[in-house]
mmCIF file of C-alpha atoms in Angstrom:
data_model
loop_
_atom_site.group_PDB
_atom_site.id
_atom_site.type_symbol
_atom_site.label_atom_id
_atom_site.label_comp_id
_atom_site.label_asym_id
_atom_site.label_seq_id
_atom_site.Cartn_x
_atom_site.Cartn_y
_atom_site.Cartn_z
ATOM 1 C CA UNK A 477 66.889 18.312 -66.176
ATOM 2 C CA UNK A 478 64.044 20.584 -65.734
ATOM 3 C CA UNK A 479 63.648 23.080 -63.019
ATOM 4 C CA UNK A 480 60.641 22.212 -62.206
ATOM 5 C CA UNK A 481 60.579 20.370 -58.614
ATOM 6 C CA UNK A 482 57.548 18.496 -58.531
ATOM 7 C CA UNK A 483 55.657 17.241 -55.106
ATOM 8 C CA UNK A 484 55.169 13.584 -55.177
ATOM 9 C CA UNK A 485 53.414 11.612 -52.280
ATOM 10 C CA UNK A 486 54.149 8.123 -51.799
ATOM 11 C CA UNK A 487 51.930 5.775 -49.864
ATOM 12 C CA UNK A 488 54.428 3.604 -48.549
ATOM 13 C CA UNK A 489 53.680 0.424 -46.685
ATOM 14 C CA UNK A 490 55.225 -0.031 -43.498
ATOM 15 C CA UNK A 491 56.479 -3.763 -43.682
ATOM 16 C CA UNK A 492 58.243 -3.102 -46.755
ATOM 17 C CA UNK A 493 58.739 0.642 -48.376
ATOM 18 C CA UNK A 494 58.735 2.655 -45.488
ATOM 19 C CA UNK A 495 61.333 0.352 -43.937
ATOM 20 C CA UNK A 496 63.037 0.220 -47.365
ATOM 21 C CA UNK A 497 63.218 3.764 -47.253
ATOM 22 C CA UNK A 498 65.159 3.411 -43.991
ATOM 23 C CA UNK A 499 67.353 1.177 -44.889
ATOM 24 C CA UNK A 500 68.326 4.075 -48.019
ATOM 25 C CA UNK A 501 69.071 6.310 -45.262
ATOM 26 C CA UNK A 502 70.933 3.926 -42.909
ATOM 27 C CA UNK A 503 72.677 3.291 -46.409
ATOM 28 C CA UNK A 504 73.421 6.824 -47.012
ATOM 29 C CA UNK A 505 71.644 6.658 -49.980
ATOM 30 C CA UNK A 506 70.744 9.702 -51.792
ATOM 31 C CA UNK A 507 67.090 10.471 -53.690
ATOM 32 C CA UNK A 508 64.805 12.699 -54.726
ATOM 33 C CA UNK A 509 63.803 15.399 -52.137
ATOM 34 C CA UNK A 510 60.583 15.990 -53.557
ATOM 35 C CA UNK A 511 59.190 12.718 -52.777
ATOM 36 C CA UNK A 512 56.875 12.775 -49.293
ATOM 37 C CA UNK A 513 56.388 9.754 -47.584
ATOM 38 C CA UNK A 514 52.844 8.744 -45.625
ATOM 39 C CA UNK A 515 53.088 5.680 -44.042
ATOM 40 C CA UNK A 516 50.191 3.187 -44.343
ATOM 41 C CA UNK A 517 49.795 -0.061 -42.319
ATOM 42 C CA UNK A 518 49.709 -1.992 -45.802
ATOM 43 C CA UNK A 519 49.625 -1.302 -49.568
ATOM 44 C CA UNK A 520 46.039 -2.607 -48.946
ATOM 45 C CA UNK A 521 45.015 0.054 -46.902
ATOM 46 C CA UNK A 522 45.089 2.489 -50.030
ATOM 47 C CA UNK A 523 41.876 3.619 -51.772
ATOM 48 C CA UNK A 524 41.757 5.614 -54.532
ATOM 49 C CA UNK A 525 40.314 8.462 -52.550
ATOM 50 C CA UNK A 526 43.617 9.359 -50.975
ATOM 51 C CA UNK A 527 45.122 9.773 -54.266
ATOM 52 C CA UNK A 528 42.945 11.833 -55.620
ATOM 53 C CA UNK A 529 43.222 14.150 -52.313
ATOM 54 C CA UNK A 530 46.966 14.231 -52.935
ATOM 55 C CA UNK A 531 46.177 15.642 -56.625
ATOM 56 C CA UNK A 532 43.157 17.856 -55.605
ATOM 57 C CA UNK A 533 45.997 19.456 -52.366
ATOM 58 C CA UNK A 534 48.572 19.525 -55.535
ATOM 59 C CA UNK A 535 50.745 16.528 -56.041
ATOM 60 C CA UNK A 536 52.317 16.402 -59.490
ATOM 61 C CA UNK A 537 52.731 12.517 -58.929
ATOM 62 C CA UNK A 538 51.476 9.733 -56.423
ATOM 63 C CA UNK A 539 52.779 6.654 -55.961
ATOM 64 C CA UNK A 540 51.909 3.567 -53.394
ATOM 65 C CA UNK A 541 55.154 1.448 -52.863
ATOM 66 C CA UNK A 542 54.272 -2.318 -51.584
ATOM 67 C CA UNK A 543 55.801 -5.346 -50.377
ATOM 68 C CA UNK A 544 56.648 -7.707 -53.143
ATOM 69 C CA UNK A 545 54.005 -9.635 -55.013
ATOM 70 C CA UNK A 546 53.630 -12.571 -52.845
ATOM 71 C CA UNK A 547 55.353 -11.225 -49.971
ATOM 72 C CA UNK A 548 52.436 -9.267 -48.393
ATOM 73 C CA UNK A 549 52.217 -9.719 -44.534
ATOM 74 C CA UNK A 550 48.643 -9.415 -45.230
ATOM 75 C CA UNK A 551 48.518 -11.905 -48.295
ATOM 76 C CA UNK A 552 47.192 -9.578 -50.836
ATOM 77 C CA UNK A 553 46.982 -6.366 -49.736
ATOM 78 C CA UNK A 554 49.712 -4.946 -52.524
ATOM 79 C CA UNK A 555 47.174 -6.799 -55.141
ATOM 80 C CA UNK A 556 44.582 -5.237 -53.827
ATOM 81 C CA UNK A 557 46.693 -2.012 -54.373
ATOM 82 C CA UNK A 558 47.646 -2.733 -57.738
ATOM 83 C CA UNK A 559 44.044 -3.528 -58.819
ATOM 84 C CA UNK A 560 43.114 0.006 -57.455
ATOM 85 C CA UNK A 561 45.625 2.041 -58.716
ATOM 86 C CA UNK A 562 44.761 0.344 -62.112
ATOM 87 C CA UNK A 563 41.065 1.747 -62.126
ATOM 88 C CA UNK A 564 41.979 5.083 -61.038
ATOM 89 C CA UNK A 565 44.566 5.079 -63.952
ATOM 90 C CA UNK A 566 41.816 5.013 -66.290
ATOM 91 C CA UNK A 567 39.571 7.572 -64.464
ATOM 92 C CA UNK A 568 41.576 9.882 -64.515
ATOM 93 C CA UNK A 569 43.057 9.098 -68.348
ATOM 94 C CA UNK A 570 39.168 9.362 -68.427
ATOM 95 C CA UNK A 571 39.816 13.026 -67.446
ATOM 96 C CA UNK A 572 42.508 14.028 -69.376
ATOM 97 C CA UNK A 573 45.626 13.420 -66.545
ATOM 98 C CA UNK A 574 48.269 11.155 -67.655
ATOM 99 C CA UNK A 575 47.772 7.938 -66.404
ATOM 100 C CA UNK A 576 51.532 7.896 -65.792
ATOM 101 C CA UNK A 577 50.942 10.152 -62.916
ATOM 102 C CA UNK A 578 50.257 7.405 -60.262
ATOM 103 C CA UNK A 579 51.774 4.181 -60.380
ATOM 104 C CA UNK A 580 52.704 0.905 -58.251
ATOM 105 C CA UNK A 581 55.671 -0.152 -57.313
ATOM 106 C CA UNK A 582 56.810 -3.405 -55.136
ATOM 107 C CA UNK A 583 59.699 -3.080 -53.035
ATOM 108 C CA UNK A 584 61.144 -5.516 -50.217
ATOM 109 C CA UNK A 585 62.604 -3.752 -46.545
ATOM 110 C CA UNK A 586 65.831 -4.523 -47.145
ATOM 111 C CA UNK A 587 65.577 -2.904 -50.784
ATOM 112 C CA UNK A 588 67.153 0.261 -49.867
ATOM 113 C CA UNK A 589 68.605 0.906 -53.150
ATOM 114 C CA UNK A 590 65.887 -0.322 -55.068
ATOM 115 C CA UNK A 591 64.028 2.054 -53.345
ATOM 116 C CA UNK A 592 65.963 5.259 -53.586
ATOM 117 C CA UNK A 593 66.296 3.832 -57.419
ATOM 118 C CA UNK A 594 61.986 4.004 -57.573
ATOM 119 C CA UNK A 595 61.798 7.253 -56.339
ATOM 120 C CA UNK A 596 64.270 8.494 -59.076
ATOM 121 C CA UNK A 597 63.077 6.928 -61.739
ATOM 122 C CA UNK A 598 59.295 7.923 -61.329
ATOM 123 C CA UNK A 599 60.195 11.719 -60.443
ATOM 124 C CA UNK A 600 61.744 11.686 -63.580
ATOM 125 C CA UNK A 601 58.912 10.683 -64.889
ATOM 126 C CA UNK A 602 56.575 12.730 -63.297
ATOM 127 C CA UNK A 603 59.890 15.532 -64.597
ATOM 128 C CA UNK A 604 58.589 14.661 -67.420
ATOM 129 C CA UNK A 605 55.192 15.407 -67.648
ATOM 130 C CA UNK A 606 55.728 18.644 -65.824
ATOM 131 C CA UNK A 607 53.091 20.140 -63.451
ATOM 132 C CA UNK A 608 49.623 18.888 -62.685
ATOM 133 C CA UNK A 609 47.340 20.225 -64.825
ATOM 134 C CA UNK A 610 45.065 20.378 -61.895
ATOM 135 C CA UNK A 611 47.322 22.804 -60.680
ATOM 136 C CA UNK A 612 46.125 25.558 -63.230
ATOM 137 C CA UNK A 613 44.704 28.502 -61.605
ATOM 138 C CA UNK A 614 40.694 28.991 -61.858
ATOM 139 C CA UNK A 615 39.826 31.566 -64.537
ATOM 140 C CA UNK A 616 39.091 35.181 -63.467
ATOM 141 C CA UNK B 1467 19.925 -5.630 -54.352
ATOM 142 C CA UNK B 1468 19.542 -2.798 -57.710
ATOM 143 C CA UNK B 1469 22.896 -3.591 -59.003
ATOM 144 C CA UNK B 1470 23.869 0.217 -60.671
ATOM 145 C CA UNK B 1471 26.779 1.337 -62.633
ATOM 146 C CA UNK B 1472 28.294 4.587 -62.631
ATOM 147 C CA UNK B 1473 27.949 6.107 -66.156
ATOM 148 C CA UNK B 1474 30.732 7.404 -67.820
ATOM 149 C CA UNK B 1475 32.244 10.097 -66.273
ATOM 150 C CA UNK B 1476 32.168 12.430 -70.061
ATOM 151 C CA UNK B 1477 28.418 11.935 -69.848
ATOM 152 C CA UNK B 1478 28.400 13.211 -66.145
ATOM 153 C CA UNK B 1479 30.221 16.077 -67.343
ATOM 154 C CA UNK B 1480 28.177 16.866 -70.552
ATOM 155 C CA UNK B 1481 25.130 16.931 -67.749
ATOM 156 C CA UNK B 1482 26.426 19.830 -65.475
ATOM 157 C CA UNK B 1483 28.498 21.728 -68.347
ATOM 158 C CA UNK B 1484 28.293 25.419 -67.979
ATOM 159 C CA UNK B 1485 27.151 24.704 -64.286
ATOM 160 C CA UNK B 1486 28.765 26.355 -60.883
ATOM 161 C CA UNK B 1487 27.118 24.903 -58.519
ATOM 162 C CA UNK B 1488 26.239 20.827 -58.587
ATOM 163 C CA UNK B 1489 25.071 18.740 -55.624
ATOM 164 C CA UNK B 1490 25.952 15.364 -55.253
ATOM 165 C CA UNK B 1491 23.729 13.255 -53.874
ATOM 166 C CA UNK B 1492 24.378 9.464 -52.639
ATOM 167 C CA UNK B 1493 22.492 7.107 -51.200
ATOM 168 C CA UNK B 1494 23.291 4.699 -48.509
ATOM 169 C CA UNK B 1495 21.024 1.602 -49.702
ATOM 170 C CA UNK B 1496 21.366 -1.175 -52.364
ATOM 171 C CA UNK B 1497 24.128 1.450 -54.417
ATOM 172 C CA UNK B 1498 26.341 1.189 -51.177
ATOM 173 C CA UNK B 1499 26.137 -2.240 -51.170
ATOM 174 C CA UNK B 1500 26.907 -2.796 -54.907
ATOM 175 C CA UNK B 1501 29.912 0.230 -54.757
ATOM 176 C CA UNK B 1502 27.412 2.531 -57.226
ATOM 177 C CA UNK B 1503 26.810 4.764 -54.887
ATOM 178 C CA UNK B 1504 27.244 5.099 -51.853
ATOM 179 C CA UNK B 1505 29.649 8.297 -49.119
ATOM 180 C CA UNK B 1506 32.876 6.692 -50.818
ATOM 181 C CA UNK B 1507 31.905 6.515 -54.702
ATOM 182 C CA UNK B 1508 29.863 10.207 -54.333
ATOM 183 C CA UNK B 1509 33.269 11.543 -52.626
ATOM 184 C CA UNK B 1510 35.578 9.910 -55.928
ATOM 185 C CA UNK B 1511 33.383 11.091 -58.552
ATOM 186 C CA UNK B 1512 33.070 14.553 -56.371
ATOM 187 C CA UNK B 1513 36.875 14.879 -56.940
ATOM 188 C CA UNK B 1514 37.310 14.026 -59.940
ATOM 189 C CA UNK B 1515 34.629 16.038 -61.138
ATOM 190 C CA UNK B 1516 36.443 18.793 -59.085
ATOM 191 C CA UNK B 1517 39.916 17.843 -60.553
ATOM 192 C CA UNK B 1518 38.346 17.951 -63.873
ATOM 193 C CA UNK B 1519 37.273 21.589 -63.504
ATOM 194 C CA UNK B 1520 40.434 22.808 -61.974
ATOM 195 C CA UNK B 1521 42.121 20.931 -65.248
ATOM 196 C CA UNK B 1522 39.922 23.226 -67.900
ATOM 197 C CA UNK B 1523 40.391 26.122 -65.185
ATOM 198 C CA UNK B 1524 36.621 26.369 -65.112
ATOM 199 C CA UNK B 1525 34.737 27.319 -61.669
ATOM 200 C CA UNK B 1526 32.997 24.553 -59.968
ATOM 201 C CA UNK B 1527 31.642 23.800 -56.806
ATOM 202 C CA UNK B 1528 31.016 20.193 -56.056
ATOM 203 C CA UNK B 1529 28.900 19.753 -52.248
ATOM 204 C CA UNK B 1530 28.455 16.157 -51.463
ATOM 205 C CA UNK B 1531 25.606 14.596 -49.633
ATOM 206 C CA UNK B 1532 24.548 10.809 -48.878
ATOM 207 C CA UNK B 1533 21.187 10.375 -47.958
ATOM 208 C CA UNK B 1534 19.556 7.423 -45.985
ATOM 209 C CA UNK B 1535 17.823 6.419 -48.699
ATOM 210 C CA UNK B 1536 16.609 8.367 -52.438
ATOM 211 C CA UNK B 1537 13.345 5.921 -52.550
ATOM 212 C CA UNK B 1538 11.958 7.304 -48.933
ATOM 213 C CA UNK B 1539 10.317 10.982 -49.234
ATOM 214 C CA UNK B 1540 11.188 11.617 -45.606
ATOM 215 C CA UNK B 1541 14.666 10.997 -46.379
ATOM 216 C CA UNK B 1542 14.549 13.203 -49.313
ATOM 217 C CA UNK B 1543 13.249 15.894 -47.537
ATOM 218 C CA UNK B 1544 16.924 16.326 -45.419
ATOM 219 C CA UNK B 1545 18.258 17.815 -48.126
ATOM 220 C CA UNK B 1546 15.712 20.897 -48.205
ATOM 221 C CA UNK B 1547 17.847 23.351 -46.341
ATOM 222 C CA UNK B 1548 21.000 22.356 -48.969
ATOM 223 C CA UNK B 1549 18.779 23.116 -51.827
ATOM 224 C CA UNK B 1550 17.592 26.041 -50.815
ATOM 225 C CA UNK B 1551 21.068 27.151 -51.089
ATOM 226 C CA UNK B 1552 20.827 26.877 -54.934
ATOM 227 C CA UNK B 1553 22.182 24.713 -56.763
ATOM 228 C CA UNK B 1554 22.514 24.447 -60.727
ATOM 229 C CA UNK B 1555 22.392 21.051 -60.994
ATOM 230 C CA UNK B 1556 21.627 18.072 -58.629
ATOM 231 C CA UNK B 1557 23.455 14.375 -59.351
ATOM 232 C CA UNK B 1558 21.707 11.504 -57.963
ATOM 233 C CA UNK B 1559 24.112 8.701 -57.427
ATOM 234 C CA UNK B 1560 20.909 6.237 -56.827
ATOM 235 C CA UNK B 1561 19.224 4.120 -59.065
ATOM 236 C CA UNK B 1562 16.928 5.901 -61.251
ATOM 237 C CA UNK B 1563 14.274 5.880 -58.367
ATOM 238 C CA UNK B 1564 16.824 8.398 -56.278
ATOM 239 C CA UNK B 1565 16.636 11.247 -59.169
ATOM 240 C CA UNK B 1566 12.953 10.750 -59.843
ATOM 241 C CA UNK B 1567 11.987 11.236 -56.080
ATOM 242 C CA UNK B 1568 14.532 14.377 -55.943
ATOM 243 C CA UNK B 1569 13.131 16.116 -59.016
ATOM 244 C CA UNK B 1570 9.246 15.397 -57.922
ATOM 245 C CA UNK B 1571 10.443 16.821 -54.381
ATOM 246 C CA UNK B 1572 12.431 19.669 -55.625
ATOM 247 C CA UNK B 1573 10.651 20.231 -58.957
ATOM 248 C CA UNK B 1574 12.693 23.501 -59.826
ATOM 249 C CA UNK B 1575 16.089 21.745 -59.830
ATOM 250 C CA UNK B 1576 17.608 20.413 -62.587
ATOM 251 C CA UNK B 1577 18.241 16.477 -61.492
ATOM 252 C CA UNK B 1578 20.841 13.990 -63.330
ATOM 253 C CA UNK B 1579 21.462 10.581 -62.779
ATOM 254 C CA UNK B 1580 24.624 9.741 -62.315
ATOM 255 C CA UNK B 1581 24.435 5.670 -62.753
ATOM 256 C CA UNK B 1582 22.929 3.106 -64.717
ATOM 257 C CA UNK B 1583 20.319 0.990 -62.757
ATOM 258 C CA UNK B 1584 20.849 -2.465 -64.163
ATOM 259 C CA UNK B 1585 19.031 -5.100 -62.204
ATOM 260 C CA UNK B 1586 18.043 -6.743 -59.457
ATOM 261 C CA UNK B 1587 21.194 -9.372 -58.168
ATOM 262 C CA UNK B 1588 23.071 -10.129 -55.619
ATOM 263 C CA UNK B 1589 27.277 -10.384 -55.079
ATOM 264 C CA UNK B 1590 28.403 -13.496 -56.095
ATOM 265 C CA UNK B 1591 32.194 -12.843 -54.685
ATOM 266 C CA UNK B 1592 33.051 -9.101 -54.200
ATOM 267 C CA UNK B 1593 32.671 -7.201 -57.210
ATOM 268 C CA UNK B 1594 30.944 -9.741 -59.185
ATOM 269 C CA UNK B 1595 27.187 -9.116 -59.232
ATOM 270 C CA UNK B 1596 24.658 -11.484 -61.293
ATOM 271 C CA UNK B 1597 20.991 -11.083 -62.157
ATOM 272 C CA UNK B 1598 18.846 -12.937 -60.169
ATOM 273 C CA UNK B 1599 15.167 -11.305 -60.712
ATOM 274 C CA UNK B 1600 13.355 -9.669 -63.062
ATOM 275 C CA UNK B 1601 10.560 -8.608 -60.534
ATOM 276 C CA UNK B 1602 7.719 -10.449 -62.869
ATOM 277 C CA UNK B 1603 5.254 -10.126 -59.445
ATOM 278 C CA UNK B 1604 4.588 -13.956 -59.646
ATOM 279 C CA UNK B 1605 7.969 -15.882 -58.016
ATOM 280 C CA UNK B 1606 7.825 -19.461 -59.034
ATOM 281 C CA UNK B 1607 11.569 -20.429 -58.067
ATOM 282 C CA UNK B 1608 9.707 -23.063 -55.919
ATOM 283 C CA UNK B 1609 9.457 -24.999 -59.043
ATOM 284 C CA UNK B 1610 12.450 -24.553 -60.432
ATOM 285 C CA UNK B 1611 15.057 -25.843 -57.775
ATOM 286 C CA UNK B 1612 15.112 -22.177 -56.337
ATOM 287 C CA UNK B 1613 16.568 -21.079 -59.359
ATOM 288 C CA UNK B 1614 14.925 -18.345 -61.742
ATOM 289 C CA UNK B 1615 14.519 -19.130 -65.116
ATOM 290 C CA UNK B 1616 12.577 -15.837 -65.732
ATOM 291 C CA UNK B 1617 15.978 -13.881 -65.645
ATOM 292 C CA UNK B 1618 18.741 -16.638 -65.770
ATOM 293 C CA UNK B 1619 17.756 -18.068 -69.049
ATOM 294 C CA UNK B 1620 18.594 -15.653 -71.348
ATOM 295 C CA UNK B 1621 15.342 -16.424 -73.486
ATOM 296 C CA UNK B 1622 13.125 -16.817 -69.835
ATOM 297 C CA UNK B 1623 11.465 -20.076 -71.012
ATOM 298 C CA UNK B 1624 9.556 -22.144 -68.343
ATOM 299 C CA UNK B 1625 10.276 -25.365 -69.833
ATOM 300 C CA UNK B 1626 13.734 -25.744 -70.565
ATOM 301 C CA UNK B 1627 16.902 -26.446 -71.587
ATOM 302 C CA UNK B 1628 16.256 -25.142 -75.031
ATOM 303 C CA UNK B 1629 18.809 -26.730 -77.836
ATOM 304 C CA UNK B 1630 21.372 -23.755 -77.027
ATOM 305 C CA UNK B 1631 22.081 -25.205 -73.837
ATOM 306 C CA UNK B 1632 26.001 -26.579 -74.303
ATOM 307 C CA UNK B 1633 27.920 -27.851 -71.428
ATOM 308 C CA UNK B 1634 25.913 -26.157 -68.839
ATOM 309 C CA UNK B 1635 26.638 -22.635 -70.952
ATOM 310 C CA UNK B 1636 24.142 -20.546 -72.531
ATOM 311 C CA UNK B 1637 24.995 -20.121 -76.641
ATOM 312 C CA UNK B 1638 24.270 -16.534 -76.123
ATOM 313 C CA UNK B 1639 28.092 -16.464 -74.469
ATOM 314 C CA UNK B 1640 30.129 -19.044 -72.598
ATOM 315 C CA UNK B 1641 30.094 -16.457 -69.621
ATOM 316 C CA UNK B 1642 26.364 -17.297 -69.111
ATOM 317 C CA UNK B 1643 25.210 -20.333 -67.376
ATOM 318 C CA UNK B 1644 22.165 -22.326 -68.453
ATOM 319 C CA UNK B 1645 20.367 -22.101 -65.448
ATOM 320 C CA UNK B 1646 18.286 -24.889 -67.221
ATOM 321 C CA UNK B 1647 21.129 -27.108 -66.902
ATOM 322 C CA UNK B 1648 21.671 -25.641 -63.031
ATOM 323 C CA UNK B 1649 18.154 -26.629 -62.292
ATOM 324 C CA UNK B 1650 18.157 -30.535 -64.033
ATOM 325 C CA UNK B 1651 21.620 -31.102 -62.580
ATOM 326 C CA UNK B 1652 20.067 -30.424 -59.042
ATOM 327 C CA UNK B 1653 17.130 -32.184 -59.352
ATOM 328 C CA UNK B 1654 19.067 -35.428 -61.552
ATOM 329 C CA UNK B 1655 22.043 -35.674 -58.513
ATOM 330 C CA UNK B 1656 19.286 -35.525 -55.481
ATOM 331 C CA UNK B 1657 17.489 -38.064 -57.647
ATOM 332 C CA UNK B 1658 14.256 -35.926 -57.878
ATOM 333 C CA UNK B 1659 14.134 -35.835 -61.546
ATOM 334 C CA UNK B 1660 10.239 -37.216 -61.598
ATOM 335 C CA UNK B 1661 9.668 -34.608 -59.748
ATOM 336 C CA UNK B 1662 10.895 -31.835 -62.229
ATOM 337 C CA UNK B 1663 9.487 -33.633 -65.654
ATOM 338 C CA UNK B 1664 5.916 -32.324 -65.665
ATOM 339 C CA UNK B 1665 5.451 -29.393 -68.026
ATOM 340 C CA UNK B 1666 5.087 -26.442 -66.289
ATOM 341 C CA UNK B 1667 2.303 -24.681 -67.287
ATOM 342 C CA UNK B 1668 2.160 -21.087 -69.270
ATOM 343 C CA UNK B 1669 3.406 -18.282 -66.279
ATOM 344 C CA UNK B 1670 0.809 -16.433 -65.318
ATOM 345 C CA UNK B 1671 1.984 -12.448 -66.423
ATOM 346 C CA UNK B 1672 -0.531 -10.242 -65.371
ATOM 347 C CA UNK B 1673 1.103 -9.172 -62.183
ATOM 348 C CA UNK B 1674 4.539 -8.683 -64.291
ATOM 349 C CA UNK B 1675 5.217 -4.852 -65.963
ATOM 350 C CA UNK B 1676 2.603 -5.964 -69.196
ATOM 351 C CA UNK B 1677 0.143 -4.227 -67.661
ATOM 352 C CA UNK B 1678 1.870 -0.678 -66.891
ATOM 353 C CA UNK B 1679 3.639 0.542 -63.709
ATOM 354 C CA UNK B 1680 2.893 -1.423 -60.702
ATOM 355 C CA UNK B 1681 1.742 -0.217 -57.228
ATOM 356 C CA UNK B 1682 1.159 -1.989 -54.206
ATOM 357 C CA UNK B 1683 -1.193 -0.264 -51.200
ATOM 358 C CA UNK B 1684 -1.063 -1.765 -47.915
ATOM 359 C CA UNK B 1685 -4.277 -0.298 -46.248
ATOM 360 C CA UNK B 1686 -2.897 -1.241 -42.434
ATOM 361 C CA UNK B 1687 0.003 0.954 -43.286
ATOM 362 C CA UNK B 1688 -1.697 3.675 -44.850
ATOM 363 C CA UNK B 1689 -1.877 7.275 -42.714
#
């Protein structure tokens, strides 16, 4: 494992993630530490703007974690997600980031596991890739 | 509405390569409405032309501005005070009428446009937008059910369906409709077909773009 600690923001929704990610801590569950959470009223509620403030403040990685497909309190507002994070995949493969760097995942409330088990598996992903090249200082 | 498209963002870069300084300029009509354009699209491609810059370690400033309109000169003029602060480049995110007002105002700057302007249409769900006019100067939809057969039939014919009408799809691709078979269906289910047979006679063109730009003066209006 690398040393490299990477800072990963995750737009969680709250009917599902965010209270998924309570349920890993009522569970005692351990993950990641470099994950932040922001809590959003629904996975709908992201736009690709707030991503690409999380990379242009320095996140390595951002993810936005939704209710299940179908499961939405809103109907479709983690399709709506999906569909976004899916264009801004390709703008900013368009600018030379690995796409890999944001992603979607669908979790239910009472997925505390499967949520500790997401943030593990994509900061070892975003591990992976190592730093944001938007981090790299402006030349002299 | 214009319908625009943002152009590739490698061709936006190519335009304000070896630039410092760019302003980005929206505007909050028809490219707002068609998500070309508008505070939201000039503050994504701000950042990622920022993030881009900060990727190749290269210096670049990136000020955003949406303006009322690009089409209005007293709209244009707002942003006299941010170009007097100098910028190396200027990137209209209008439809081509928003970069030609800003370079005629601002002749010194360099201006860029930053989408395609490609027609006049309107939403048909959200994020779907269709042509609907191909401002000819002469609107004879009256005839035609309400339906434009100047830009809906891929060939514009006045006297239609042609024999590449198929199933109510133009042979050009089975995405397009054959607004000839849009405009018999109506008039064939409300039973006015006698009404549609005549031959229409030949369009009348001289007030389409055949005869060079257009301009319209309206003398009340007039200072």
């Amino acid at each position: 494992m690398s040393d490299f600690d990477p800072k990963i923001i995750a737009f969680c929704c709250q009917y599902c993630a965010y209270n998924a990610a309570d349920t890993a801590g009522s569970m005692r569950l351990q993950y990641s530490p470099d994950v932040e959470i922001v809590l959003i009223p629904c996975s709908g509620r992201f736009d690709v703007i707030l991503a690409l403030k999380a990379f242009e403040s320095g996140a390595d990685g951002v993810y936005v974690a939704g209710c299940l497909e179908g499961g939405c309190h809103f109907l479709d507002g983690n399709i709506r997600a999906k569909k976004r994070v899916a264009y801004l995949q390709k703008e900013l493969k368009a600018i030379g980031l690995e796409p890999e760097r944001l992603a979607m995942v669908n979790v239910s409330a009472s997925q505390g596991p499967q949520f500790a088990q997401n943030v593990d598996d994509f900061t070892a992903v975003v591990k992976g890739l190592g730093p944001s090249p938007f981090k790299k200082k402006l030349a002299a | 509405m214009i319908i625009c498209e943002r152009k590739p963002i490698d061709e936006i870069k190519s335009f304000i390569a070896g630039k410092k300084k760019v302003l980005l300029v929206g505007c909050r009509g028809c490219v707002t409405v068609c998500n070309a354009g508008g505070t939201k699209e000039v503050e994504i491609l701000a950042a990622l032309l920022r993030l881009d810059a900060q990727k190749e370690g290269i210096e670049l400033t990136v000020d955003e501005f949406t303006l009322e309109r690009q089409c209005d000169p007293e709209y244009v003029d707002e942003l006299a005070g941010l170009v007097e602060k100098g910028y190396d480049a200027i990137l209209s995110m209008a439809c081509s009428v928003g970069p030609q007002f800003l370079s005629r105002r601002y002749p010194k700057q360099d201006v860029y446009p930053s989408l395609n302007t490609c027609f006049i249409g309107g939403a048909l769900a959200h994020g779907v937008w269709t042509e609907h006019c191909q401002a000819c100067g002469n609107c004879i939809i009256h005839h035609y059910g309400g339906m434009c057969p100047v830009s809906r039939c891929s060939k514009s014919i006045m006297n239609g369906p042609c024999g590449g009408s198929s199933n109510g799809v133009c042979e050009i691709s089975k995405d397009v409709e054959c607004v000839w078979h849009l405009i018999a269906s109506k008039y064939m289910d409300e039973g006015r077909l006698a009404e549609f047979a005549p031959i229409q006679p030949i369009k009348d063109w001289s007030k389409s773009r055949d005869g060079g730009p257009r301009k319209i003066v309206r003398e009340e209006l007039v200072k």
